[in-house]
mmCIF file of C-alpha atoms and ligand atoms in Angstrom:
data_model
loop_
_atom_site.group_PDB
_atom_site.id
_atom_site.type_symbol
_atom_site.label_atom_id
_atom_site.label_comp_id
_atom_site.label_asym_id
_atom_site.label_seq_id
_atom_site.Cartn_x
_atom_site.Cartn_y
_atom_site.Cartn_z
ATOM 1 C CA MET B 17 -7.012 24.027 -8.484
ATOM 2 C CA LYS B 18 -3.703 24.167 -6.632
ATOM 3 C CA HIS B 19 -2.464 22.883 -3.310
ATOM 4 C CA SER B 20 -3.417 25.581 -0.511
ATOM 5 C CA PRO B 21 -0.878 27.830 0.685
ATOM 6 C CA LEU B 22 0.550 25.882 3.502
ATOM 7 C CA VAL B 23 0.651 22.969 1.695
ATOM 8 C CA GLN B 24 2.646 24.350 -1.427
ATOM 9 C CA GLY B 25 5.082 26.316 0.856
ATOM 10 C CA LEU B 26 5.473 22.891 2.696
ATOM 11 C CA ILE B 27 5.951 20.831 -1.013
ATOM 12 C CA ASP B 28 8.424 23.456 -1.833
ATOM 13 C CA ALA B 29 10.490 23.506 1.209
ATOM 14 C CA PHE B 30 11.003 19.921 0.988
ATOM 15 C CA THR B 31 12.712 20.438 -2.453
ATOM 16 C CA CYS B 32 15.997 21.635 -0.175
ATOM 17 C CA LEU B 33 16.662 18.281 0.441
ATOM 18 C CA PRO B 34 19.232 16.431 -1.426
ATOM 19 C CA GLY B 35 17.593 14.085 -4.316
ATOM 20 C CA VAL B 36 14.050 15.395 -3.605
ATOM 21 C CA GLY B 37 12.264 16.760 -6.436
ATOM 22 C CA PRO B 38 8.517 18.454 -6.626
ATOM 23 C CA ARG B 39 7.068 14.524 -6.711
ATOM 24 C CA SER B 40 8.812 13.131 -4.024
ATOM 25 C CA ALA B 41 8.247 16.795 -1.879
ATOM 26 C CA GLN B 42 4.651 16.098 -2.653
ATOM 27 C CA ARG B 43 4.581 12.801 -1.517
ATOM 28 C CA MET B 44 6.342 13.748 1.896
ATOM 29 C CA ALA B 45 4.163 16.679 2.326
ATOM 30 C CA TYR B 46 0.971 14.535 1.911
ATOM 31 C CA HIS B 47 2.195 11.478 3.712
ATOM 32 C CA LEU B 48 2.946 13.787 7.274
ATOM 33 C CA LEU B 49 -0.615 15.603 6.554
ATOM 34 C CA GLU B 50 -2.503 12.614 6.297
ATOM 35 C CA ARG B 51 -0.813 10.102 8.168
ATOM 36 C CA ASN B 52 1.858 11.477 10.832
ATOM 37 C CA ARG B 53 1.397 15.332 11.850
ATOM 38 C CA GLU B 54 3.147 14.248 15.056
ATOM 39 C CA GLY B 55 6.414 12.832 12.931
ATOM 40 C CA GLY B 56 6.057 16.289 10.985
ATOM 41 C CA ARG B 57 6.223 18.570 14.244
ATOM 42 C CA HIS B 58 8.949 16.322 15.758
ATOM 43 C CA LEU B 59 11.059 16.919 12.526
ATOM 44 C CA ALA B 60 10.392 20.830 12.469
ATOM 45 C CA ALA B 61 11.375 20.970 15.956
ATOM 46 C CA ALA B 62 14.456 18.305 15.319
ATOM 47 C CA LEU B 63 15.613 20.777 12.636
ATOM 48 C CA GLY B 64 15.194 24.054 14.217
ATOM 49 C CA GLN B 65 17.540 22.815 17.155
ATOM 50 C CA ALA B 66 20.128 21.280 14.857
ATOM 51 C CA MET B 67 20.486 24.307 12.540
ATOM 52 C CA ASP B 68 20.896 26.609 15.468
ATOM 53 C CA GLY B 69 22.741 24.137 17.700
ATOM 54 C CA VAL B 70 25.498 22.127 15.788
ATOM 55 C CA ARG B 71 28.350 24.286 15.632
ATOM 56 C CA GLN B 72 32.072 23.543 14.618
ATOM 57 C CA CYS B 73 34.517 22.176 16.733
ATOM 58 C CA GLU B 74 37.436 24.726 17.721
ATOM 59 C CA ARG B 75 40.075 22.337 17.211
ATOM 60 C CA CYS B 76 39.468 20.349 13.976
ATOM 61 C CA ARG B 77 36.235 22.061 12.337
ATOM 62 C CA ASN B 78 33.765 19.039 12.702
ATOM 63 C CA PHE B 79 30.301 19.205 13.924
ATOM 64 C CA ALA B 80 30.236 19.823 17.596
ATOM 65 C CA GLU B 81 27.829 20.983 19.998
ATOM 66 C CA GLY B 82 30.087 22.538 22.638
ATOM 67 C CA GLY B 83 33.579 23.843 22.115
ATOM 68 C CA LEU B 84 35.111 20.316 20.902
ATOM 69 C CA CYS B 85 33.786 17.846 18.837
ATOM 70 C CA PRO B 86 33.629 13.922 20.699
ATOM 71 C CA VAL B 87 36.759 13.053 19.156
ATOM 72 C CA CYS B 88 39.098 15.906 19.952
ATOM 73 C CA ALA B 89 37.534 15.628 23.630
ATOM 74 C CA ASP B 90 38.414 12.134 23.618
ATOM 75 C CA SER B 91 41.622 11.634 25.594
ATOM 76 C CA ARG B 92 42.076 7.961 24.450
ATOM 77 C CA ARG B 93 42.650 9.222 20.741
ATOM 78 C CA ASP B 94 45.900 9.882 19.536
ATOM 79 C CA GLN B 95 45.527 13.812 18.989
ATOM 80 C CA GLY B 96 48.664 13.994 17.261
ATOM 81 C CA GLN B 97 47.711 12.255 14.528
ATOM 82 C CA VAL B 98 45.499 14.145 12.181
ATOM 83 C CA CYS B 99 43.461 12.715 9.275
ATOM 84 C CA VAL B 100 42.577 15.758 7.006
ATOM 85 C CA VAL B 101 39.299 15.134 5.168
ATOM 86 C CA SER B 102 36.896 17.243 3.349
ATOM 87 C CA SER B 103 33.289 16.715 5.265
ATOM 88 C CA PRO B 104 31.976 15.453 8.715
ATOM 89 C CA ALA B 105 30.008 12.737 6.320
ATOM 90 C CA ASP B 106 33.813 11.558 5.661
ATOM 91 C CA VAL B 107 34.346 11.349 9.465
ATOM 92 C CA ILE B 108 31.527 9.305 10.326
ATOM 93 C CA ALA B 109 32.546 6.835 7.046
ATOM 94 C CA ILE B 110 36.135 6.807 8.633
ATOM 95 C CA GLU B 111 34.740 6.167 11.941
ATOM 96 C CA GLN B 112 32.367 3.381 10.789
ATOM 97 C CA SER B 113 35.368 1.275 9.577
ATOM 98 C CA GLY B 114 36.544 1.316 13.153
ATOM 99 C CA GLU B 115 40.235 1.377 11.928
ATOM 100 C CA TYR B 116 41.413 4.463 13.119
ATOM 101 C CA ARG B 117 42.335 6.037 16.741
ATOM 102 C CA GLY B 118 43.784 9.488 15.680
ATOM 103 C CA ARG B 119 41.604 12.623 15.428
ATOM 104 C CA TYR B 120 40.475 14.777 12.283
ATOM 105 C CA PHE B 121 40.852 18.092 10.709
ATOM 106 C CA VAL B 122 37.617 18.830 8.587
ATOM 107 C CA LEU B 123 38.128 21.087 5.676
ATOM 108 C CA LEU B 124 34.619 21.767 5.025
ATOM 109 C CA GLY B 125 35.214 22.070 1.395
ATOM 110 C CA GLN B 126 38.426 21.803 -0.955
ATOM 111 C CA LEU B 127 40.943 24.047 -2.668
ATOM 112 C CA SER B 128 39.050 25.467 -5.590
ATOM 113 C CA PRO B 129 40.088 29.137 -6.211
ATOM 114 C CA ILE B 130 37.591 29.906 -8.886
ATOM 115 C CA ASP B 131 34.718 29.149 -6.671
ATOM 116 C CA GLY B 132 36.205 31.599 -4.330
ATOM 117 C CA MET B 133 37.373 28.578 -1.831
ATOM 118 C CA GLY B 134 41.188 29.380 -0.819
ATOM 119 C CA PRO B 135 43.462 28.007 1.962
ATOM 120 C CA ARG B 136 41.491 30.377 4.757
ATOM 121 C CA GLN B 137 38.136 29.224 3.558
ATOM 122 C CA ILE B 138 38.971 25.758 4.302
ATOM 123 C CA GLY B 139 40.758 26.327 7.265
ATOM 124 C CA LEU B 140 44.300 25.605 6.397
ATOM 125 C CA ASP B 141 45.515 28.699 8.224
ATOM 126 C CA GLN B 142 44.284 26.863 11.456
ATOM 127 C CA LEU B 143 45.638 23.845 10.422
ATOM 128 C CA GLU B 144 49.004 25.367 9.835
ATOM 129 C CA GLU B 145 48.994 27.108 13.289
ATOM 130 C CA GLN B 146 48.904 23.673 14.751
ATOM 131 C CA VAL B 147 51.513 22.324 12.752
ATOM 132 C CA GLN B 148 53.568 25.453 13.756
ATOM 133 C CA ALA B 149 52.906 24.738 17.316
ATOM 134 C CA GLY B 150 54.166 21.447 17.087
ATOM 135 C CA SER B 151 51.216 19.451 18.468
ATOM 136 C CA ILE B 152 50.894 17.308 15.604
ATOM 137 C CA ASN B 153 53.241 14.413 14.497
ATOM 138 C CA GLU B 154 51.311 12.906 11.511
ATOM 139 C CA ILE B 155 49.327 13.860 9.050
ATOM 140 C CA ILE B 156 47.193 11.339 6.928
ATOM 141 C CA LEU B 157 45.486 12.979 3.739
ATOM 142 C CA ALA B 158 42.100 11.711 3.185
ATOM 143 C CA THR B 159 40.958 14.636 0.889
ATOM 144 C CA GLY B 160 39.824 12.316 -2.159
ATOM 145 C CA THR B 161 40.880 11.991 -5.713
ATOM 146 C CA THR B 162 39.163 15.068 -7.503
ATOM 147 C CA ILE B 163 41.153 17.539 -8.889
ATOM 148 C CA GLU B 164 40.092 19.590 -6.049
ATOM 149 C CA GLY B 165 41.142 16.979 -3.595
ATOM 150 C CA GLU B 166 44.436 16.620 -5.243
ATOM 151 C CA ALA B 167 45.180 20.194 -5.337
ATOM 152 C CA THR B 168 44.261 20.351 -1.382
ATOM 153 C CA ALA B 169 46.588 17.552 -0.853
ATOM 154 C CA HIS B 170 49.276 19.062 -3.003
ATOM 155 C CA TYR B 171 48.926 22.540 -0.818
ATOM 156 C CA ILE B 172 49.108 20.769 2.606
ATOM 157 C CA LEU B 173 52.680 18.841 1.562
ATOM 158 C CA GLU B 174 53.992 22.162 0.808
ATOM 159 C CA MET B 175 52.884 24.075 4.022
ATOM 160 C CA VAL B 176 54.143 20.920 6.339
ATOM 161 C CA ALA B 177 57.551 20.798 4.210
ATOM 162 C CA GLY B 178 60.667 21.439 6.218
ATOM 163 C CA THR B 179 58.766 20.673 9.566
ATOM 164 C CA ALA B 180 58.917 17.090 11.338
ATOM 165 C CA VAL B 181 55.529 16.101 10.791
ATOM 166 C CA THR B 182 55.455 13.108 8.442
ATOM 167 C CA VAL B 183 52.419 13.057 5.958
ATOM 168 C CA SER B 184 50.757 10.000 4.178
ATOM 169 C CA ARG B 185 48.161 9.409 2.135
ATOM 170 C CA ILE B 186 45.167 6.723 2.401
ATOM 171 C CA ALA B 187 45.681 3.944 -0.147
ATOM 172 C CA GLN B 188 43.825 3.901 -3.115
ATOM 173 C CA GLY B 189 42.266 0.897 -5.437
ATOM 174 C CA VAL B 190 39.821 -1.338 -5.810
ATOM 175 C CA PRO B 191 36.957 -1.497 -3.073
ATOM 176 C CA MET B 192 37.121 -4.663 -0.478
ATOM 177 C CA GLY B 193 34.712 -6.851 -1.609
ATOM 178 C CA GLY B 194 33.551 -5.006 -4.860
ATOM 179 C CA GLU B 195 33.291 -7.052 -8.206
ATOM 180 C CA LEU B 196 35.897 -5.799 -10.535
ATOM 181 C CA GLU B 197 33.378 -5.129 -13.223
ATOM 182 C CA PHE B 198 31.651 -2.192 -11.201
ATOM 183 C CA VAL B 199 34.808 -0.678 -10.684
ATOM 184 C CA ASP B 200 35.554 2.253 -12.654
ATOM 185 C CA GLY B 201 38.548 2.418 -15.222
ATOM 186 C CA ALA B 202 40.112 5.298 -13.498
ATOM 187 C CA THR B 203 39.955 3.708 -10.012
ATOM 188 C CA LEU B 204 41.612 0.301 -11.388
ATOM 189 C CA ALA B 205 44.380 2.077 -13.636
ATOM 190 C CA HIS B 206 45.253 3.514 -10.266
ATOM 191 C CA ALA B 207 45.164 -0.099 -8.719
ATOM 192 C CA PHE B 208 47.348 -1.530 -10.981
ATOM 193 C CA ARG B 209 50.168 1.222 -10.657
ATOM 194 C CA GLY B 210 50.050 0.814 -7.149
ATOM 195 C CA ARG B 211 50.361 -2.943 -7.230
ATOM 196 C CA ARG B 212 52.546 -4.305 -4.259
ATOM 197 C CA PRO B 213 54.231 -7.809 -3.854
ATOM 198 C CA VAL B 214 52.318 -10.545 -2.305
ATOM 199 C CA MET J 20 32.415 7.617 17.752
ATOM 200 C CA LYS J 21 28.644 8.353 17.212
ATOM 201 C CA HIS J 22 26.989 11.324 15.786
ATOM 202 C CA SER J 23 26.354 14.226 18.407
ATOM 203 C CA PRO J 24 23.230 14.129 19.818
ATOM 204 C CA LEU J 25 21.729 17.338 17.889
ATOM 205 C CA VAL J 26 22.758 15.278 14.544
ATOM 206 C CA GLN J 27 21.499 11.900 15.207
ATOM 207 C CA GLY J 28 18.110 13.315 16.650
ATOM 208 C CA LEU J 29 17.481 14.873 13.119
ATOM 209 C CA ILE J 30 18.624 11.894 11.444
ATOM 210 C CA ASP J 31 16.123 9.667 13.306
ATOM 211 C CA ALA J 32 13.421 12.365 13.079
ATOM 212 C CA PHE J 33 13.925 12.342 9.042
ATOM 213 C CA THR J 34 13.276 8.477 8.998
ATOM 214 C CA CYS J 35 9.448 9.609 9.361
ATOM 215 C CA LEU J 36 9.569 10.605 5.607
ATOM 216 C CA PRO J 37 8.176 7.762 3.233
ATOM 217 C CA GLY J 38 10.830 6.118 1.393
ATOM 218 C CA VAL J 39 13.885 7.519 3.662
ATOM 219 C CA GLY J 40 15.692 5.356 5.572
ATOM 220 C CA PRO J 41 18.900 5.790 7.863
ATOM 221 C CA ARG J 42 21.032 6.167 5.093
ATOM 222 C CA SER J 43 19.362 8.873 3.321
ATOM 223 C CA ALA J 44 18.224 10.436 6.197
ATOM 224 C CA GLN J 45 22.096 10.813 7.172
ATOM 225 C CA ARG J 46 22.626 12.580 3.798
ATOM 226 C CA MET J 47 19.833 15.028 4.630
ATOM 227 C CA ALA J 48 21.050 15.922 7.859
ATOM 228 C CA TYR J 49 24.689 16.505 6.544
ATOM 229 C CA HIS J 50 23.564 17.849 3.581
ATOM 230 C CA LEU J 51 21.622 21.002 5.271
ATOM 231 C CA LEU J 52 24.347 21.170 7.963
ATOM 232 C CA GLU J 53 27.159 21.551 5.725
ATOM 233 C CA ARG J 54 25.326 23.156 2.855
ATOM 234 C CA ASN J 55 22.022 24.917 3.435
ATOM 235 C CA ARG J 56 20.966 25.501 6.838
ATOM 236 C CA GLU J 57 18.928 28.814 5.689
ATOM 237 C CA GLY J 58 16.902 26.098 3.828
ATOM 238 C CA GLY J 59 16.714 23.461 6.895
ATOM 239 C CA ARG J 60 15.527 26.484 9.008
ATOM 240 C CA HIS J 61 12.984 27.372 6.128
ATOM 241 C CA LEU J 62 11.795 23.753 6.127
ATOM 242 C CA ALA J 63 11.188 23.698 9.857
ATOM 243 C CA ALA J 64 8.962 26.646 9.736
ATOM 244 C CA ALA J 65 6.985 25.369 6.843
ATOM 245 C CA LEU J 66 6.716 21.901 8.510
ATOM 246 C CA GLY J 67 5.233 23.754 11.656
ATOM 247 C CA GLN J 68 3.146 25.857 10.077
ATOM 248 C CA ALA J 69 1.401 23.358 7.738
ATOM 249 C CA MET J 70 1.166 20.527 10.550
ATOM 250 C CA ASP J 71 -0.625 23.241 12.655
ATOM 251 C CA GLY J 72 -2.460 25.037 9.743
ATOM 252 C CA VAL J 73 -3.889 22.723 7.592
ATOM 253 C CA ARG J 74 -7.238 21.276 8.574
ATOM 254 C CA GLN J 75 -10.180 19.616 7.121
ATOM 255 C CA CYS J 76 -12.797 21.226 4.591
ATOM 256 C CA GLU J 77 -16.154 21.390 6.458
ATOM 257 C CA ARG J 78 -17.919 20.051 3.346
ATOM 258 C CA CYS J 79 -15.692 17.349 1.745
ATOM 259 C CA ARG J 80 -13.085 16.419 4.319
ATOM 260 C CA ASN J 81 -10.245 17.672 1.797
ATOM 261 C CA PHE J 82 -7.162 19.841 2.919
ATOM 262 C CA ALA J 83 -8.276 23.458 3.860
ATOM 263 C CA GLU J 84 -7.034 26.374 5.623
ATOM 264 C CA GLY J 85 -10.043 28.294 6.135
ATOM 265 C CA GLY J 86 -13.614 26.571 6.523
ATOM 266 C CA LEU J 87 -14.055 25.369 2.719
ATOM 267 C CA CYS J 88 -11.460 23.834 0.708
ATOM 268 C CA PRO J 89 -10.701 25.857 -2.886
ATOM 269 C CA VAL J 90 -12.939 23.445 -4.572
ATOM 270 C CA CYS J 91 -15.872 23.507 -2.616
ATOM 271 C CA ALA J 92 -15.352 27.419 -2.379
ATOM 272 C CA ASP J 93 -15.496 27.586 -6.034
ATOM 273 C CA SER J 94 -18.714 28.856 -7.159
ATOM 274 C CA ARG J 95 -17.825 27.922 -10.833
ATOM 275 C CA ARG J 96 -17.648 23.897 -9.759
ATOM 276 C CA ASP J 97 -20.703 22.079 -10.115
ATOM 277 C CA GLN J 98 -21.290 21.648 -6.499
ATOM 278 C CA GLY J 99 -24.151 18.971 -7.167
ATOM 279 C CA GLN J 100 -21.728 16.338 -8.268
ATOM 280 C CA VAL J 101 -19.173 14.316 -6.052
ATOM 281 C CA CYS J 102 -16.578 12.512 -6.884
ATOM 282 C CA VAL J 103 -15.806 9.947 -3.887
ATOM 283 C CA VAL J 104 -11.912 9.446 -3.030
ATOM 284 C CA SER J 105 -9.559 8.142 -0.403
ATOM 285 C CA SER J 106 -7.189 10.828 -0.150
ATOM 286 C CA PRO J 107 -6.372 14.219 -0.659
ATOM 287 C CA ALA J 108 -3.401 13.144 -3.068
ATOM 288 C CA ASP J 109 -6.395 11.520 -5.708
ATOM 289 C CA VAL J 110 -7.823 14.836 -5.517
ATOM 290 C CA ILE J 111 -4.538 16.310 -6.724
ATOM 291 C CA ALA J 112 -4.098 13.374 -9.596
ATOM 292 C CA ILE J 113 -7.707 14.192 -10.623
ATOM 293 C CA GLU J 114 -7.415 18.028 -10.648
ATOM 294 C CA GLN J 115 -3.946 18.089 -12.753
ATOM 295 C CA SER J 116 -6.051 15.556 -15.394
ATOM 296 C CA GLY J 117 -8.004 18.716 -16.041
ATOM 297 C CA GLU J 118 -11.051 16.816 -16.829
ATOM 298 C CA TYR J 119 -13.215 17.144 -13.786
ATOM 299 C CA ARG J 120 -15.547 19.980 -12.572
ATOM 300 C CA GLY J 121 -17.383 18.730 -9.917
ATOM 301 C CA ARG J 122 -16.277 18.366 -6.318
ATOM 302 C CA TYR J 123 -15.274 15.693 -3.820
ATOM 303 C CA PHE J 124 -15.583 14.025 -0.603
ATOM 304 C CA VAL J 125 -12.272 12.780 0.732
ATOM 305 C CA LEU J 126 -12.594 9.768 3.026
ATOM 306 C CA LEU J 127 -9.110 9.938 4.286
ATOM 307 C CA GLY J 128 -9.156 6.156 4.396
ATOM 308 C CA GLN J 129 -11.118 3.159 3.259
ATOM 309 C CA LEU J 130 -13.524 0.977 4.952
ATOM 310 C CA SER J 131 -11.583 -1.550 6.932
ATOM 311 C CA PRO J 132 -13.297 -2.815 9.979
ATOM 312 C CA ILE J 133 -9.965 -4.992 11.336
ATOM 313 C CA ASP J 134 -8.202 -1.837 11.239
ATOM 314 C CA GLY J 135 -11.060 0.076 12.984
ATOM 315 C CA MET J 136 -12.067 1.867 9.907
ATOM 316 C CA GLY J 137 -15.927 2.038 10.093
ATOM 317 C CA PRO J 138 -18.227 4.262 8.277
ATOM 318 C CA ARG J 139 -18.013 6.877 10.795
ATOM 319 C CA GLN J 140 -14.063 7.082 10.660
ATOM 320 C CA ILE J 141 -14.188 7.988 6.902
ATOM 321 C CA GLY J 142 -16.817 10.403 7.310
ATOM 322 C CA LEU J 143 -19.829 8.263 5.638
ATOM 323 C CA ASP J 144 -22.146 9.916 7.820
ATOM 324 C CA GLN J 145 -21.651 13.251 6.924
ATOM 325 C CA LEU J 146 -21.644 11.949 3.048
ATOM 326 C CA GLU J 147 -25.091 10.433 3.611
ATOM 327 C CA GLU J 148 -26.456 13.674 5.539
ATOM 328 C CA GLN J 149 -25.562 15.546 2.261
ATOM 329 C CA VAL J 150 -27.556 12.759 0.184
ATOM 330 C CA GLN J 151 -30.472 12.750 2.655
ATOM 331 C CA ALA J 152 -30.217 16.830 2.434
ATOM 332 C CA GLY J 153 -30.664 16.563 -1.504
ATOM 333 C CA SER J 154 -27.636 18.751 -2.289
ATOM 334 C CA ILE J 155 -26.267 15.901 -4.473
ATOM 335 C CA ASN J 156 -27.210 14.736 -7.756
ATOM 336 C CA GLU J 157 -24.685 12.447 -8.750
ATOM 337 C CA ILE J 158 -21.840 10.589 -7.125
ATOM 338 C CA ILE J 159 -18.623 9.210 -8.978
ATOM 339 C CA LEU J 160 -16.696 6.612 -7.000
ATOM 340 C CA ALA J 161 -12.954 6.920 -7.302
ATOM 341 C CA THR J 162 -12.074 4.950 -4.361
ATOM 342 C CA GLY J 163 -9.570 2.422 -6.023
ATOM 343 C CA THR J 164 -9.746 -1.403 -6.852
ATOM 344 C CA THR J 165 -8.395 -2.595 -3.665
ATOM 345 C CA ILE J 166 -10.474 -5.130 -1.471
ATOM 346 C CA GLU J 167 -11.210 -2.266 0.791
ATOM 347 C CA GLY J 168 -11.997 0.417 -1.946
ATOM 348 C CA GLU J 169 -14.680 -2.016 -3.390
ATOM 349 C CA ALA J 170 -15.980 -2.645 -0.051
ATOM 350 C CA THR J 171 -16.579 1.334 0.342
ATOM 351 C CA ALA J 172 -17.642 1.726 -2.995
ATOM 352 C CA HIS J 173 -19.996 -0.999 -2.376
ATOM 353 C CA TYR J 174 -21.534 0.458 0.969
ATOM 354 C CA ILE J 175 -21.910 3.943 -0.552
ATOM 355 C CA LEU J 176 -23.953 2.333 -3.437
ATOM 356 C CA GLU J 177 -26.184 0.617 -0.668
ATOM 357 C CA MET J 178 -26.223 4.288 1.144
ATOM 358 C CA VAL J 179 -27.629 5.877 -2.113
ATOM 359 C CA ALA J 180 -30.151 3.237 -2.934
ATOM 360 C CA GLY J 181 -33.881 4.576 -3.261
ATOM 361 C CA THR J 182 -32.379 8.226 -3.630
ATOM 362 C CA ALA J 183 -32.614 10.201 -6.748
ATOM 363 C CA VAL J 184 -28.483 10.552 -6.954
ATOM 364 C CA THR J 185 -27.418 8.685 -9.525
ATOM 365 C CA VAL J 186 -23.468 6.685 -8.842
ATOM 366 C CA SER J 187 -20.775 5.839 -11.450
ATOM 367 C CA ARG J 188 -17.597 4.491 -10.932
ATOM 368 C CA ILE J 189 -14.383 5.734 -13.172
ATOM 369 C CA ALA J 190 -13.464 3.396 -15.725
ATOM 370 C CA GLN J 191 -10.612 1.287 -15.018
ATOM 371 C CA GLY J 192 -8.663 -0.278 -17.539
ATOM 372 C CA VAL J 193 -4.867 -0.001 -19.413
ATOM 373 C CA PRO J 194 -3.238 3.166 -18.640
ATOM 374 C CA MET J 195 -3.323 5.935 -21.756
ATOM 375 C CA GLY J 196 0.216 5.500 -23.455
ATOM 376 C CA GLY J 197 1.158 2.666 -21.186
ATOM 377 C CA GLU J 198 2.926 -0.236 -22.694
ATOM 378 C CA LEU J 199 0.955 -3.387 -22.466
ATOM 379 C CA GLU J 200 3.872 -5.354 -21.184
ATOM 380 C CA PHE J 201 4.158 -3.302 -17.924
ATOM 381 C CA VAL J 202 0.377 -3.615 -17.172
ATOM 382 C CA ASP J 203 -0.112 -5.941 -14.583
ATOM 383 C CA GLY J 204 -2.382 -9.299 -15.179
ATOM 384 C CA ALA J 205 -5.117 -8.030 -13.085
ATOM 385 C CA THR J 206 -5.618 -4.809 -15.014
ATOM 386 C CA LEU J 207 -5.094 -6.697 -18.292
ATOM 387 C CA ALA J 208 -8.157 -9.090 -17.327
ATOM 388 C CA HIS J 209 -10.157 -6.149 -16.109
ATOM 389 C CA ALA J 210 -9.812 -3.947 -19.674
ATOM 390 C CA PHE J 211 -10.641 -7.249 -21.412
ATOM 391 C CA ARG J 212 -13.776 -7.776 -19.630
ATOM 392 C CA GLY J 213 -14.627 -3.759 -20.095
ATOM 393 C CA ARG J 214 -14.056 -3.914 -23.550
ATOM 394 C CA ARG J 215 -16.033 -1.568 -25.805
ATOM 395 C CA PRO J 216 -16.916 -1.589 -29.326
ATOM 396 C CA VAL J 217 -15.231 0.912 -31.393
HETATM 397 ZN ZN1 LIG P 318 37.603 18.366 16.550
HETATM 398 ZN ZN1 LIG P 319 -13.988 20.857 0.148
#
């Protein structure tokens, strides 16, 4: 005996979620069918609306439902200060830190020629236009420390060379409140090289 | 800054899934929006179809899309042998063991008067009809070893008393291939009391 077709279809569909294999997918399907059909219908509606209604901000490529995302639409934010990140999830992480008052530019990827990700695919032509138009004073690179993140940062540095835009990079090192023993070796080495007098 | 309304709505909706808190819900929403909108649309459709299209088998209360579930519709299964379980997920677990060739009766719950779960709420009137009609030769109780599972089993035993139906209970004990040190004390105690000569 197998699951009935609609149940099997639902289990298969759940495996598109990150970290969800066949067993958790089956648990999710049975949970909703047995205990919470209203929740399941609500999730179906929310998914449909978000997949079709969430677009990209015209200025920064972040998630947006109108033309501009909430940050670009906020006149109290410094619109001349631009933090470049890889993904909308990075924006949320930085916003939750409460520190930053500029705006963002969201690449939705990293430079990775072998994966077909060139400068245009991650919107760098659009960022260059904004640099040329003189609307950016400062770029803060937060593209991460992977090989692709480093390549992306390097590309932007070259793009901005010769303009009045200042470029900085967020500091890398040991996480605040983290136990040293749980920090990986590369991060520790980087933290030592970047040591500062106190 | 907060998530835009559709994104926040999707994150909230994901928390109806078992084991999914706000952080994993956010990860799921961003994953689909950034990387797999087609998968998100497909999940929405599968959810909608399953929540509305999956009903209960007329004979055994298992999930079914027509009148009868696949087991009750299968003439090669012994329709006079009935295994009583709490949930459709239990049916799948037993089917996957490949051992059983009878049919099921699915309570969709357990007797629990303080939660408003009486005999009718878990379909025991329907099971009693089938017993009275003489269509059942044997009942196998697999309602679990919780207090509610025991109460349910006890109720069915009394219901069947005086009829020709034989009643048995699936064996309880140490899981096959399980390391003894990971088995809980109550199960071990039960396994000792139920020891058999070899
Ligand atoms: Zn924006
Ligand atoms: Zn059935």
